[in-house]
PDB file of C-alpha atoms in Angstrom:
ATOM      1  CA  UNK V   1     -69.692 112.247 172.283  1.00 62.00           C
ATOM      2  CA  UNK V   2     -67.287 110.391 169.818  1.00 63.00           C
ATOM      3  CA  UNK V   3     -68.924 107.219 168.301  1.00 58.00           C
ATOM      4  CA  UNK V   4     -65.842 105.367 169.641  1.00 54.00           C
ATOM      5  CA  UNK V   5     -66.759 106.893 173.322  1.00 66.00           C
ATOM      6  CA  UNK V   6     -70.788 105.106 171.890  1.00 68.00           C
ATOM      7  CA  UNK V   7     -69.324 102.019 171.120  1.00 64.00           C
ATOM      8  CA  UNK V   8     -66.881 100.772 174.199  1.00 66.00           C
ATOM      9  CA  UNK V   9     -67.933 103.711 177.109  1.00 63.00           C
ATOM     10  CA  UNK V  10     -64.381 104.761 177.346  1.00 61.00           C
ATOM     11  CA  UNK V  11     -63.486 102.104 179.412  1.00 58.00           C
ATOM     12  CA  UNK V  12     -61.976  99.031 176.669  1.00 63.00           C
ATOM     13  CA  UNK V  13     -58.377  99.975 177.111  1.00 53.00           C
ATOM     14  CA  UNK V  14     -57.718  96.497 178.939  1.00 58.00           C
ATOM     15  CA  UNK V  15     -59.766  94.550 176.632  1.00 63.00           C
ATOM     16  CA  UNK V  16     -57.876  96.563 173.399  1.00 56.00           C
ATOM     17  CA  UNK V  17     -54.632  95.734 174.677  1.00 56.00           C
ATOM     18  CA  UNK V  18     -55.619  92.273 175.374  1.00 56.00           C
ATOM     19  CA  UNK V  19     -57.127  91.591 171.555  1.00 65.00           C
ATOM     20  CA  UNK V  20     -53.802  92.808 170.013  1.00 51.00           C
ATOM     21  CA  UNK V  21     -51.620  91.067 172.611  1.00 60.00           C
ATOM     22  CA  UNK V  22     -53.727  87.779 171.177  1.00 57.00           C
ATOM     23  CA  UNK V  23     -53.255  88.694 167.559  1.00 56.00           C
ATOM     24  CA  UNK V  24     -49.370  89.760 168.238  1.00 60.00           C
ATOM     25  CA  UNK V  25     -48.947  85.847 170.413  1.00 68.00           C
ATOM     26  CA  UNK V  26     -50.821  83.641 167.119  1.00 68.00           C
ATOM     27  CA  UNK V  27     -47.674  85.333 165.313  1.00 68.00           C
ATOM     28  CA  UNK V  28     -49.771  88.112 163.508  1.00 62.00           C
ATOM     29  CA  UNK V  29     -47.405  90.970 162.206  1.00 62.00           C
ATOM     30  CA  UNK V  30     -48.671  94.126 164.626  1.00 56.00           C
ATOM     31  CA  UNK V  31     -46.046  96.422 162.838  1.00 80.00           C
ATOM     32  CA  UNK V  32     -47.318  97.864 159.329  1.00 87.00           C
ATOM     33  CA  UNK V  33     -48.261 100.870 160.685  1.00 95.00           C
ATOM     34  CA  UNK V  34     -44.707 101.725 162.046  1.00 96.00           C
ATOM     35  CA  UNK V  35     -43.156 100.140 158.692  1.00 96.00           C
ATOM     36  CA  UNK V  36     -44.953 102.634 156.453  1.00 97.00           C
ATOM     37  CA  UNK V  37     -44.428 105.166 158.529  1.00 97.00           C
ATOM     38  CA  UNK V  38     -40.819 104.615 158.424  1.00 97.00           C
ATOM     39  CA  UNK V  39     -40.630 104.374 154.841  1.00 97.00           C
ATOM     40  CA  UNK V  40     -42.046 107.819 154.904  1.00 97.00           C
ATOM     41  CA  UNK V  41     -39.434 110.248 156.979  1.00 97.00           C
ATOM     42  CA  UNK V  42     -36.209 109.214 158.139  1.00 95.00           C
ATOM     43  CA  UNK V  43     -35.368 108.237 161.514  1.00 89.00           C
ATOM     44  CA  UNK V  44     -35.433 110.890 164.709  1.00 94.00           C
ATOM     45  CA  UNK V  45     -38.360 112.519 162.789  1.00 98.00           C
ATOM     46  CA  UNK V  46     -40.826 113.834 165.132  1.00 98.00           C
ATOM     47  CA  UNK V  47     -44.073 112.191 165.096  1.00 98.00           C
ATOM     48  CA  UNK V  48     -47.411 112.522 166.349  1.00 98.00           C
ATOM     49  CA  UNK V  49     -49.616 109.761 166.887  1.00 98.00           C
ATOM     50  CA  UNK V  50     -53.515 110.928 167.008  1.00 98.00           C
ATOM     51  CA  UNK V  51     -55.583 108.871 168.335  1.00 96.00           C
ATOM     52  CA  UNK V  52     -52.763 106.967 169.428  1.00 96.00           C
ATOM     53  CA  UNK V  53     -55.018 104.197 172.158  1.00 93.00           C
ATOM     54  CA  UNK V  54     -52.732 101.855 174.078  1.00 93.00           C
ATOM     55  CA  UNK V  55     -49.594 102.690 172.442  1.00 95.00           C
ATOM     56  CA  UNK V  56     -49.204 100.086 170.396  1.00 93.00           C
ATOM     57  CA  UNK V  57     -48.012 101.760 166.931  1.00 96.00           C
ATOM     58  CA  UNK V  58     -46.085 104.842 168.799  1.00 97.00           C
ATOM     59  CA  UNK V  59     -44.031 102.661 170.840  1.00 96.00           C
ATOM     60  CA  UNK V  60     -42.946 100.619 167.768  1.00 97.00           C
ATOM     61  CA  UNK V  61     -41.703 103.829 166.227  1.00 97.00           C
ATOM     62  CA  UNK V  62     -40.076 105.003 169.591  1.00 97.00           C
ATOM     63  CA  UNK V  63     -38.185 101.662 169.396  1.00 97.00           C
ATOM     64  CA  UNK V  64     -37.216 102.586 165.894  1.00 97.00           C
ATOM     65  CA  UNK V  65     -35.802 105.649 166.934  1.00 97.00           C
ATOM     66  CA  UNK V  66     -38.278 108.712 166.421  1.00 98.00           C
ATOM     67  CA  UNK V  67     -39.275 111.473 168.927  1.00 97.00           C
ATOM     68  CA  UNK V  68     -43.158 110.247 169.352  1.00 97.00           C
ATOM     69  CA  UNK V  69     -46.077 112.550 171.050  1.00 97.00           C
ATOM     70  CA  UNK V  70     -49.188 110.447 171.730  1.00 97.00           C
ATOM     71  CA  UNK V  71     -52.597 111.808 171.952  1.00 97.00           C
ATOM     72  CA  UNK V  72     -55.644 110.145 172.686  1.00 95.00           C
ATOM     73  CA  UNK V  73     -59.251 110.981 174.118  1.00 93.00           C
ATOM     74  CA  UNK V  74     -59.531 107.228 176.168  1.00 92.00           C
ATOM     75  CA  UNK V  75     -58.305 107.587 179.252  1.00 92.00           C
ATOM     76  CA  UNK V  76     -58.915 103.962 179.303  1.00 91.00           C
ATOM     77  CA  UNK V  77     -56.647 103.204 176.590  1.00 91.00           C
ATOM     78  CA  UNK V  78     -53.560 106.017 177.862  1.00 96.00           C
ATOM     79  CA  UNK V  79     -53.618 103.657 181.036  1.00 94.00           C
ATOM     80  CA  UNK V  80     -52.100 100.485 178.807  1.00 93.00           C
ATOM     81  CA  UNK V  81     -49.948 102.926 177.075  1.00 95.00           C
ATOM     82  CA  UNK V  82     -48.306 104.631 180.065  1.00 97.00           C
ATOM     83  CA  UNK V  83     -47.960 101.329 181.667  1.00 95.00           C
ATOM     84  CA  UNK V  84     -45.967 100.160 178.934  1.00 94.00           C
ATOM     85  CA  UNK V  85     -43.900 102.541 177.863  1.00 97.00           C
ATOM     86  CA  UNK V  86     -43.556 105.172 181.074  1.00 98.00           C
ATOM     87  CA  UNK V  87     -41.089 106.838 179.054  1.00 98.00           C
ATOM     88  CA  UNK V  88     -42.194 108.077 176.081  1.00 97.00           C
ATOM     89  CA  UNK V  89     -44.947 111.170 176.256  1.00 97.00           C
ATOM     90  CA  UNK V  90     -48.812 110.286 176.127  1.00 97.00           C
ATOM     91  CA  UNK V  91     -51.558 113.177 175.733  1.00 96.00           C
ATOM     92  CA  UNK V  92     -55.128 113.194 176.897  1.00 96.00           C
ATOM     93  CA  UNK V  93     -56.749 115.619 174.329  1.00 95.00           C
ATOM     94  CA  UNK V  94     -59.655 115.991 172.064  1.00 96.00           C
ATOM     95  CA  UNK V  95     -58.595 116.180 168.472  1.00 97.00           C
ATOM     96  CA  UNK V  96     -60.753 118.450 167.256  1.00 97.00           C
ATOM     97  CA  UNK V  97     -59.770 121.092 169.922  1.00 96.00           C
ATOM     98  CA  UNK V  98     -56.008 119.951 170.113  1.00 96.00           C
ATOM     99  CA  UNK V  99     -53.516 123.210 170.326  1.00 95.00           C
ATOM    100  CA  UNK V 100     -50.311 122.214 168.035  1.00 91.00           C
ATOM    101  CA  UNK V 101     -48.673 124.815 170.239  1.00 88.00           C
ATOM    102  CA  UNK V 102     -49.121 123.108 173.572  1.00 88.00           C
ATOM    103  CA  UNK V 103     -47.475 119.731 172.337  1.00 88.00           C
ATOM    104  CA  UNK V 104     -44.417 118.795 173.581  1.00 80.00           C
ATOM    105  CA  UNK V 105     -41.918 120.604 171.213  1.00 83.00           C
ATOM    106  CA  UNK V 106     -44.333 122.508 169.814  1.00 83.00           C
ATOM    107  CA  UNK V 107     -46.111 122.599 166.322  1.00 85.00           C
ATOM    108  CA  UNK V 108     -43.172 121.042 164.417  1.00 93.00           C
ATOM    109  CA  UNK V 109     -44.030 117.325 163.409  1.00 97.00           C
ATOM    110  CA  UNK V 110     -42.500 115.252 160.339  1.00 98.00           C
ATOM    111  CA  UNK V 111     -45.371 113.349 160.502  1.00 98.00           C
ATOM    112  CA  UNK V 112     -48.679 112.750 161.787  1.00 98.00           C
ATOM    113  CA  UNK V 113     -50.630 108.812 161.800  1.00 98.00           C
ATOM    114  CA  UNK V 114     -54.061 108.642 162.296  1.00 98.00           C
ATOM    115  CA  UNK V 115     -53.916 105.189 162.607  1.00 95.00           C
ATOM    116  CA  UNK V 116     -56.946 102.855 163.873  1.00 84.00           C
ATOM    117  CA  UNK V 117     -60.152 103.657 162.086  1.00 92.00           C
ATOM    118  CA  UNK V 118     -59.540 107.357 164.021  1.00 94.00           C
ATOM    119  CA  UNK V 119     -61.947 109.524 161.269  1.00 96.00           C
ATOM    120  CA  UNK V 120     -65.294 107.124 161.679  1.00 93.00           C
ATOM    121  CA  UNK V 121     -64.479 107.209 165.468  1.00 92.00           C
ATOM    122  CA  UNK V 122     -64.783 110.787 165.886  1.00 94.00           C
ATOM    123  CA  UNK V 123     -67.743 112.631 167.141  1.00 92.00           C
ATOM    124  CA  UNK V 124     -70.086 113.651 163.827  1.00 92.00           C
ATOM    125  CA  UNK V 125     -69.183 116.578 162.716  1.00 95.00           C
ATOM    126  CA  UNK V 126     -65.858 117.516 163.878  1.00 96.00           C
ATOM    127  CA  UNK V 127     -63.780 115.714 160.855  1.00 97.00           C
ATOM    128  CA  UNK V 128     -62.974 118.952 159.286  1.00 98.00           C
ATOM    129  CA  UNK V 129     -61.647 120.583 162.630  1.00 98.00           C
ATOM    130  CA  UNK V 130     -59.738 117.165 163.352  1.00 98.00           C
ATOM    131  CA  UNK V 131     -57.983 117.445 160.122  1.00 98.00           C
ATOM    132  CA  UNK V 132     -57.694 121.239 160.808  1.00 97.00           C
ATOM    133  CA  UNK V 133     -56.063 120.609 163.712  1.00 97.00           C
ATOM    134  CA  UNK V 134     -53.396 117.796 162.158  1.00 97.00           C
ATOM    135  CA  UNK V 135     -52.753 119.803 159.494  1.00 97.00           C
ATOM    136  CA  UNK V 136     -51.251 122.387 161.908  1.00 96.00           C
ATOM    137  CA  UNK V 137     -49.171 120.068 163.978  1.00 97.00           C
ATOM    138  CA  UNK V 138     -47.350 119.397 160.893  1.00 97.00           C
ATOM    139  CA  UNK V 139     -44.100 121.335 159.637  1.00 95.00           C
ATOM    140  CA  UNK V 140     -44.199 122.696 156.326  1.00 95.00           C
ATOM    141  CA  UNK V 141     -43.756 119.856 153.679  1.00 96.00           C
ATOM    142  CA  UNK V 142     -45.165 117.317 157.031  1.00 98.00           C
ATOM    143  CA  UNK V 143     -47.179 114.024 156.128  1.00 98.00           C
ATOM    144  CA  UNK V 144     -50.948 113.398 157.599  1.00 98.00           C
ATOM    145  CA  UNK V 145     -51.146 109.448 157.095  1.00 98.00           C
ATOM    146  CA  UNK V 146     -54.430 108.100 157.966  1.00 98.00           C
ATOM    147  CA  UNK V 147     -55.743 104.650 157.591  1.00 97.00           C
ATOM    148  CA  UNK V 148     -59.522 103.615 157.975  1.00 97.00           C
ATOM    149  CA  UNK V 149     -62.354 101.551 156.961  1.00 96.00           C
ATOM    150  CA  UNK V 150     -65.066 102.624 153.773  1.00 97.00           C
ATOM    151  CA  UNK V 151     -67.521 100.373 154.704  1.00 96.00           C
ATOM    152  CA  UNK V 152     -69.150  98.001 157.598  1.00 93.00           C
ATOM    153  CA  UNK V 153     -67.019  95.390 156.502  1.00 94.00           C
ATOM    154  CA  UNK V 154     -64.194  97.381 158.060  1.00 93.00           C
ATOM    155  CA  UNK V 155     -65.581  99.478 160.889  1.00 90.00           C
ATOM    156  CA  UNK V 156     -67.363  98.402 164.199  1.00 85.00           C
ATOM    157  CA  UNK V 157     -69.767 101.007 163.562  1.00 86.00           C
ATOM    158  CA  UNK V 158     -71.613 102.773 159.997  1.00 89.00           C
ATOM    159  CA  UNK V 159     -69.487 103.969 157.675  1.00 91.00           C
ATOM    160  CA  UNK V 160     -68.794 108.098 158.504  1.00 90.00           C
ATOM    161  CA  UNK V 161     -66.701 109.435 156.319  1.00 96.00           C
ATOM    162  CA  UNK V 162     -65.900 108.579 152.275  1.00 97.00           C
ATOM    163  CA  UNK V 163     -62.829 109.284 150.428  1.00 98.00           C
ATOM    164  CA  UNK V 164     -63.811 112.436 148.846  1.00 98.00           C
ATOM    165  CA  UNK V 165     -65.032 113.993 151.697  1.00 98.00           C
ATOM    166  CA  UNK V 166     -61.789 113.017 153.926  1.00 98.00           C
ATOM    167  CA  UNK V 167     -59.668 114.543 150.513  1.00 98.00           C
ATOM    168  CA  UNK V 168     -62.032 117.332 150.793  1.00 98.00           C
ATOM    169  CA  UNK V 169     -60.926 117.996 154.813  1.00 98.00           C
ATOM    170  CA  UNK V 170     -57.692 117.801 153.860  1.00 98.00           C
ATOM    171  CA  UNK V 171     -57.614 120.385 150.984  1.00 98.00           C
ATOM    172  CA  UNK V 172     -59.617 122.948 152.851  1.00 97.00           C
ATOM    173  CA  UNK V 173     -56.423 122.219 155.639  1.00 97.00           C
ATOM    174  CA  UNK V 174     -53.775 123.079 153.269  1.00 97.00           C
ATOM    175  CA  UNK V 175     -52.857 119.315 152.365  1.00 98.00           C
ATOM    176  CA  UNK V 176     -52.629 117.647 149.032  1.00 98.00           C
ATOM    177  CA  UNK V 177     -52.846 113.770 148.528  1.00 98.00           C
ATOM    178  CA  UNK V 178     -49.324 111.856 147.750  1.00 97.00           C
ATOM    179  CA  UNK V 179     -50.660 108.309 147.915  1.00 98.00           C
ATOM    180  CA  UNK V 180     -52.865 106.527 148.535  1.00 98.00           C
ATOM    181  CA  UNK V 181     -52.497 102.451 149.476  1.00 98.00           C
ATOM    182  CA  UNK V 182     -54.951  99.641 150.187  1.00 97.00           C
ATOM    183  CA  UNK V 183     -53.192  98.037 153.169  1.00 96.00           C
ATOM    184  CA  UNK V 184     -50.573  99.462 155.799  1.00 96.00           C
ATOM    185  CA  UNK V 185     -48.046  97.242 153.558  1.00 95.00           C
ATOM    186  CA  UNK V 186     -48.041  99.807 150.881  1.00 96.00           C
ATOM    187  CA  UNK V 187     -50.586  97.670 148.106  1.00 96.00           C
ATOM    188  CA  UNK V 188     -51.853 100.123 145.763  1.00 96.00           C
ATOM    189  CA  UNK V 189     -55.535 101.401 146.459  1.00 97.00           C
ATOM    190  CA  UNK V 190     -57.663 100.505 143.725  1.00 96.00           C
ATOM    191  CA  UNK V 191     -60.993 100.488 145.453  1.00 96.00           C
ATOM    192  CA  UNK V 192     -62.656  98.763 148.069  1.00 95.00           C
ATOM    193  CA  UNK V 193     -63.401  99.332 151.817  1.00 96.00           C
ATOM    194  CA  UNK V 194     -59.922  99.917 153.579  1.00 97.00           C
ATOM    195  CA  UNK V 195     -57.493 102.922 152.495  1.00 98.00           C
ATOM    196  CA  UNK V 196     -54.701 104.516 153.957  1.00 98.00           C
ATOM    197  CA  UNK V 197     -54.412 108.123 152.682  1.00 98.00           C
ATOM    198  CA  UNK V 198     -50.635 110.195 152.467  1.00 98.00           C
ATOM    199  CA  UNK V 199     -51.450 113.933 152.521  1.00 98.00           C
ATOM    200  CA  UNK V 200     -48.631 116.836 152.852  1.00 98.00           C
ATOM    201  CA  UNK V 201     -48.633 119.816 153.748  1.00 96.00           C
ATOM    202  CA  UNK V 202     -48.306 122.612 150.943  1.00 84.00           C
ATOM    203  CA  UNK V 203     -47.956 125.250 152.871  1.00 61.00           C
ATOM    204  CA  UNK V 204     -44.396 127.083 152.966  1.00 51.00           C
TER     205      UNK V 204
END
């Protein structure tokens, strides 16, 4: 079991949806995520959001014009995202057993977000395989960005998973760090207990 499926019981997709709907109505920018993201490949890339809950990020990007594949383990939180966006192609899948080759279009993504505290979610254990498994959704010269919490300041559960050992993941993958920033604006990283990695694929 995933420690996100421990903390909420698979069944918070309303409640998710209903925080962020809060946080979007007080006038909070919901829209980093997409914005770096865009910065990153050119419109009608394809990307695949992992991990990808009630939509929120993926449909952003949709609206910005790229071909979008969301997967997510929460059937809970694919409910919200098929409800609001019918349309656009949402995956129930674990990520550490996810086939690249099954995806809609196949194994052939610009870019892959990992957006939403996704590597301390997962079940112990299966990091490696869930970067693994990334890695190969990716086309040759493809971007893994992934953005999560250090420490409890920043996660709703222990800390999982440190920098090193997420860099390590990626290298065994076949990925090599870019950038690395402190926010989903871009800030530089320069410590501290929030970082969102850029990783491509070196493979040819």
């Amino acid at each position: 079991m995933s420690r996100w499926e421990e903390l909420t019981g698979g069944t918070s997709g309303e409640d998710y949806a209903a925080r962020f709907a809060a946080l979007a109505g007080s006038g909070k920018d919901m829209h980093g995520e997409a914005r770096l993201c865009a910065a990153l490949v050119p419109a009608k890339a394809r990307v695949l959001d992992a991990g990808c809950g009630t939509g929120r990020v993926m449909i952003r990007l949709a609206e910005l014009g790229y071909d979008c594949v969301g997967v997510d383990l929460d059937a809970s939180m694919l409910a919200v995202a098929r409800r609001q966006a019918p349309e656009l192609r949402w995956i129930q899948a674990d990520l550490a057993t996810l086939d690249p080759a099954e995806l809609h279009g196949g194994a052939h993504f610009d870019l892959v977000v990992a957006a939403g505290n996704i590597f301390p979610l997962l079940a112990a254990g299966t990091e490696a395989a869930v970067v693994d498994r990334l890695a190969a959704s990716l086309r040759p010269g493809g971007l893994l960005v992934a953005g999560f919490g250090l420490d409890e300041a920043h996660l709703p559960v222990a800390p999982a998973i440190t920098l090193p050992e997420y860099d390590a993941c990626c290298a065994a993958a076949g990925l090599t760090l870019v950038d690395r920033f402190a926010t989903w604006d871009a800030h530089p990283y320069e410590g501290g207990g929030y970082a969102v990695s850029v990783h491509r694929v070196h493979r040819g």
